[in-house]
PDB file of C-alpha atoms in Angstrom:
ATOM      1  CA  MET I  24      10.412   8.887 -12.310  1.00  0.00           C
ATOM      2  CA  ILE I  25      10.286   8.009  -8.618  1.00  0.00           C
ATOM      3  CA  GLN I  26       6.930   8.536  -6.883  1.00  0.00           C
ATOM      4  CA  THR I  27       6.738   9.177  -3.149  1.00  0.00           C
ATOM      5  CA  VAL I  28       3.774   7.406  -1.528  1.00  0.00           C
ATOM      6  CA  ASN I  29       2.508   7.832   2.035  1.00  0.00           C
ATOM      7  CA  LEU I  30       1.052   4.642   3.496  1.00  0.00           C
ATOM      8  CA  SER I  31      -1.117   4.771   6.643  1.00  0.00           C
ATOM      9  CA  LEU I  32      -2.658   1.863   8.529  1.00  0.00           C
ATOM     10  CA  LEU I  33      -6.392   2.439   9.046  1.00  0.00           C
ATOM     11  CA  HIS I  34      -7.502  -0.931  10.414  1.00  0.00           C
ATOM     12  CA  GLY I  35      -6.320  -4.456  11.063  1.00  0.00           C
ATOM     13  CA  MET I  36      -7.348  -7.362  13.263  1.00  0.00           C
ATOM     14  CA  TYR I  37      -4.188  -7.109  15.380  1.00  0.00           C
ATOM     15  CA  ALA I  38      -3.236  -3.476  14.840  1.00  0.00           C
ATOM     16  CA  GLY I  39      -1.365  -2.312  17.908  1.00  0.00           C
ATOM     17  CA  GLY I  40      -1.628   1.408  17.244  1.00  0.00           C
ATOM     18  CA  ASP I  41      -1.023   4.034  14.615  1.00  0.00           C
ATOM     19  CA  TRP I  42       1.567   3.263  11.958  1.00  0.00           C
ATOM     20  CA  SER I  43       2.605   4.914   8.713  1.00  0.00           C
ATOM     21  CA  CYS I  44       5.529   4.987   6.350  1.00  0.00           C
ATOM     22  CA  VAL I  45       6.769   6.712   3.232  1.00  0.00           C
ATOM     23  CA  ILE I  46       7.723   4.570   0.242  1.00  0.00           C
ATOM     24  CA  GLU I  47       9.606   5.659  -2.855  1.00  0.00           C
ATOM     25  CA  ILE I  48       8.741   3.567  -5.908  1.00  0.00           C
ATOM     26  CA  PRO I  49       9.155   4.038  -9.660  1.00  0.00           C
ATOM     27  CA  GLY I  50       5.925   5.397 -11.155  1.00  0.00           C
ATOM     28  CA  GLU I  51       6.077   2.771 -13.889  1.00  0.00           C
ATOM     29  CA  SER I  52       6.016  -0.061 -11.320  1.00  0.00           C
ATOM     30  CA  SER I  53       2.930  -2.258 -11.426  1.00  0.00           C
ATOM     31  CA  LEU I  54       0.370  -2.461  -8.644  1.00  0.00           C
ATOM     32  CA  GLU I  55       1.731  -5.933  -7.966  1.00  0.00           C
ATOM     33  CA  ASP I  56       5.137  -4.323  -7.349  1.00  0.00           C
ATOM     34  CA  LEU I  57       3.481  -1.792  -5.038  1.00  0.00           C
ATOM     35  CA  HIS I  58       1.783  -4.639  -3.157  1.00  0.00           C
ATOM     36  CA  ASP I  59       5.166  -6.355  -2.714  1.00  0.00           C
ATOM     37  CA  ALA I  60       6.709  -3.090  -1.461  1.00  0.00           C
ATOM     38  CA  ILE I  61       3.906  -2.671   1.089  1.00  0.00           C
ATOM     39  CA  GLN I  62       4.304  -6.279   2.234  1.00  0.00           C
ATOM     40  CA  GLN I  63       8.023  -5.701   2.781  1.00  0.00           C
ATOM     41  CA  ALA I  64       7.363  -2.427   4.611  1.00  0.00           C
ATOM     42  CA  VAL I  65       4.960  -4.046   7.096  1.00  0.00           C
ATOM     43  CA  GLU I  66       6.917  -7.332   7.182  1.00  0.00           C
ATOM     44  CA  PHE I  67       3.844  -9.449   6.448  1.00  0.00           C
ATOM     45  CA  ASP I  68       4.006 -12.984   5.032  1.00  0.00           C
ATOM     46  CA  ASN I  69       2.289 -12.103   1.716  1.00  0.00           C
ATOM     47  CA  ASP I  70       0.006 -15.109   2.100  1.00  0.00           C
ATOM     48  CA  HIS I  71      -3.450 -13.668   1.437  1.00  0.00           C
ATOM     49  CA  MET I  72      -5.477 -11.992  -1.291  1.00  0.00           C
ATOM     50  CA  TYR I  73      -5.409  -8.225  -1.714  1.00  0.00           C
ATOM     51  CA  GLU I  74      -6.833  -5.364  -3.703  1.00  0.00           C
ATOM     52  CA  PHE I  75      -6.348  -1.683  -4.341  1.00  0.00           C
ATOM     53  CA  TYR I  76      -9.415   0.479  -4.725  1.00  0.00           C
ATOM     54  CA  ILE I  77     -10.404   4.080  -5.284  1.00  0.00           C
ATOM     55  CA  ALA I  78     -13.315   5.559  -3.336  1.00  0.00           C
ATOM     56  CA  ASN I  79     -14.494   8.699  -1.563  1.00  0.00           C
ATOM     57  CA  SER I  80     -13.939   6.964   1.792  1.00  0.00           C
ATOM     58  CA  TYR I  81     -12.725   3.558   2.944  1.00  0.00           C
ATOM     59  CA  CYS I  82     -16.295   2.337   3.382  1.00  0.00           C
ATOM     60  CA  GLY I  83     -17.695   4.130   0.338  1.00  0.00           C
ATOM     61  CA  LYS I  84     -18.621   2.663  -3.019  1.00  0.00           C
ATOM     62  CA  LYS I  85     -15.525   1.380  -4.794  1.00  0.00           C
ATOM     63  CA  LEU I  86     -15.244   3.471  -7.957  1.00  0.00           C
ATOM     64  CA  HIS I  87     -12.293   1.509  -9.332  1.00  0.00           C
ATOM     65  CA  ARG I  88     -11.125  -1.866  -8.046  1.00  0.00           C
ATOM     66  CA  TYR I  89      -7.823  -3.606  -8.824  1.00  0.00           C
ATOM     67  CA  ASP I  90      -8.040  -7.194  -7.563  1.00  0.00           C
ATOM     68  CA  CYS I  91      -5.022  -9.500  -7.196  1.00  0.00           C
ATOM     69  CA  ASP I  92      -6.753 -12.212  -9.239  1.00  0.00           C
ATOM     70  CA  ASP I  93      -7.185  -9.908 -12.215  1.00  0.00           C
ATOM     71  CA  GLY I  94      -4.509  -9.207 -14.828  1.00  0.00           C
ATOM     72  CA  ILE I  95      -5.138  -5.495 -14.374  1.00  0.00           C
ATOM     73  CA  ILE I  96      -2.962  -5.616 -11.246  1.00  0.00           C
ATOM     74  CA  VAL I  97       0.146  -6.216 -13.374  1.00  0.00           C
ATOM     75  CA  ASP I  98      -0.978  -3.964 -16.228  1.00  0.00           C
ATOM     76  CA  THR I  99      -1.711  -0.876 -14.115  1.00  0.00           C
ATOM     77  CA  THR I 100       1.156   1.307 -12.916  1.00  0.00           C
ATOM     78  CA  VAL I 101       1.477   3.305  -9.724  1.00  0.00           C
ATOM     79  CA  ALA I 102       1.320   6.524 -11.768  1.00  0.00           C
ATOM     80  CA  GLN I 103      -1.878   5.354 -13.498  1.00  0.00           C
ATOM     81  CA  LEU I 104      -3.479   4.459 -10.150  1.00  0.00           C
ATOM     82  CA  PHE I 105      -2.945   7.933  -8.735  1.00  0.00           C
ATOM     83  CA  ALA I 106      -3.992   9.598 -12.002  1.00  0.00           C
ATOM     84  CA  ALA I 107      -7.282   7.656 -11.864  1.00  0.00           C
ATOM     85  CA  ALA I 108      -7.771   8.714  -8.232  1.00  0.00           C
ATOM     86  CA  THR I 109      -7.717  12.475  -8.775  1.00  0.00           C
ATOM     87  CA  GLY I 110     -10.079  13.963  -6.198  1.00  0.00           C
ATOM     88  CA  LYS I 111     -10.631  10.546  -4.576  1.00  0.00           C
ATOM     89  CA  LYS I 112      -8.781   8.330  -2.097  1.00  0.00           C
ATOM     90  CA  VAL I 113      -6.708   5.197  -2.701  1.00  0.00           C
ATOM     91  CA  PHE I 114      -6.920   2.188  -0.385  1.00  0.00           C
ATOM     92  CA  TYR I 115      -5.083  -1.133  -0.105  1.00  0.00           C
ATOM     93  CA  MET I 116      -6.879  -4.085   1.510  1.00  0.00           C
ATOM     94  CA  PHE I 117      -4.898  -7.179   2.463  1.00  0.00           C
ATOM     95  CA  ASP I 118      -6.346 -10.401   3.932  1.00  0.00           C
ATOM     96  CA  TYR I 119     -10.124 -10.148   3.780  1.00  0.00           C
ATOM     97  CA  GLY I 120     -10.427 -12.133   7.032  1.00  0.00           C
ATOM     98  CA  ASP I 121      -8.211  -9.923   9.205  1.00  0.00           C
ATOM     99  CA  SER I 122      -9.028  -6.839   7.101  1.00  0.00           C
ATOM    100  CA  TRP I 123      -5.718  -5.013   6.998  1.00  0.00           C
ATOM    101  CA  LEU I 124      -6.691  -1.671   5.464  1.00  0.00           C
ATOM    102  CA  PHE I 125      -4.241   1.036   4.459  1.00  0.00           C
ATOM    103  CA  GLN I 126      -4.709   4.405   2.804  1.00  0.00           C
ATOM    104  CA  LEU I 127      -2.206   5.512   0.184  1.00  0.00           C
ATOM    105  CA  THR I 128      -1.637   9.141  -0.690  1.00  0.00           C
ATOM    106  CA  LYS I 129       0.703  10.596  -3.230  1.00  0.00           C
ATOM    107  CA  SER I 130       3.190  12.888  -1.548  1.00  0.00           C
ATOM    108  CA  ARG I 131       3.347  16.555  -2.459  1.00  0.00           C
ATOM    109  CA  LYS I 132       6.978  15.880  -3.301  1.00  0.00           C
ATOM    110  CA  LYS I 133       7.322  15.996  -7.069  1.00  0.00           C
ATOM    111  CA  PRO I 134       8.384  12.827  -8.898  1.00  0.00           C
ATOM    112  CA  HIS I 135      12.145  12.786  -9.260  1.00  0.00           C
ATOM    113  CA  ALA I 136      14.819  10.874 -11.114  1.00  0.00           C
ATOM    114  CA  ALA I 137      16.184   7.755  -9.465  1.00  0.00           C
ATOM    115  CA  GLU I 138      19.307   8.345  -7.418  1.00  0.00           C
ATOM    116  CA  ALA I 139      22.398   6.399  -8.452  1.00  0.00           C
ATOM    117  CA  GLY I 140      23.161   3.479  -6.163  1.00  0.00           C
ATOM    118  CA  ILE I 141      19.672   3.405  -4.592  1.00  0.00           C
ATOM    119  CA  THR I 142      17.451   0.326  -4.943  1.00  0.00           C
ATOM    120  CA  TYR I 143      13.748   1.029  -5.379  1.00  0.00           C
ATOM    121  CA  PRO I 144      11.185   0.566  -4.015  1.00  0.00           C
ATOM    122  CA  ARG I 145      12.347   1.582  -0.569  1.00  0.00           C
ATOM    123  CA  VAL I 146      10.957   2.792   2.743  1.00  0.00           C
ATOM    124  CA  VAL I 147      12.374   6.240   3.501  1.00  0.00           C
ATOM    125  CA  SER I 148      10.646   6.869   6.835  1.00  0.00           C
ATOM    126  CA  GLU I 149       8.354   5.156   9.309  1.00  0.00           C
ATOM    127  CA  GLU I 150       6.322   6.273  12.335  1.00  0.00           C
ATOM    128  CA  GLY I 151       4.360   4.473  15.024  1.00  0.00           C
ATOM    129  CA  THR I 152       3.968   0.845  15.985  1.00  0.00           C
ATOM    130  CA  LYS I 153       4.487  -1.550  13.084  1.00  0.00           C
ATOM    131  CA  PRO I 154       1.524  -3.936  12.812  1.00  0.00           C
ATOM    132  CA  ASP I 155       2.030  -7.581  13.707  1.00  0.00           C
ATOM    133  CA  GLN I 156       0.299  -9.861  11.200  1.00  0.00           C
ATOM    134  CA  TYR I 157       0.335 -12.912  13.463  1.00  0.00           C
ATOM    135  CA  PRO I 158       0.834 -11.926  17.111  1.00  0.00           C
ATOM    136  CA  ASP I 159       2.184 -14.494  19.527  1.00  0.00           C
ATOM    137  CA  TRP I 160      -0.570 -16.066  21.571  1.00  0.00           C
ATOM    138  CA  ASP I 161       0.035 -17.643  24.960  1.00  0.00           C
ATOM    139  CA  GLU I 162      -0.976 -21.274  24.670  1.00  0.00           C
ATOM    140  CA  GLU I 163      -1.929 -23.189  27.773  1.00  0.00           C
TER     141      GLU I 163
END
């Protein structure tokens, strides 16, 4: 079944403003697949470490942590992540130096069957100013 996930930028070294998007992804996709979908959505270079975590707030104690260096990232599905987060919030941190932090929420839209001819995951909508991972700097 296809899950609809809302992704919102909370913080980033070079964030230029508010940005969010909606991603459709199969619920059985791994967290690594979700990471790849997010990287494609923001058009980042996928060249840093990342993690997903569940907490009451972005700066709260991490109740569950899914680190990219741990096999759990490929063994845990998107559906399992949101099931574990009932009553809590889900966050995605990319690049611990520049601290790109996103919040993920499961849409109220019910999971649905994949549509014929559609490739998933996919971005279905986007709002705001897309973040720039490496902004151009004027060099003198």
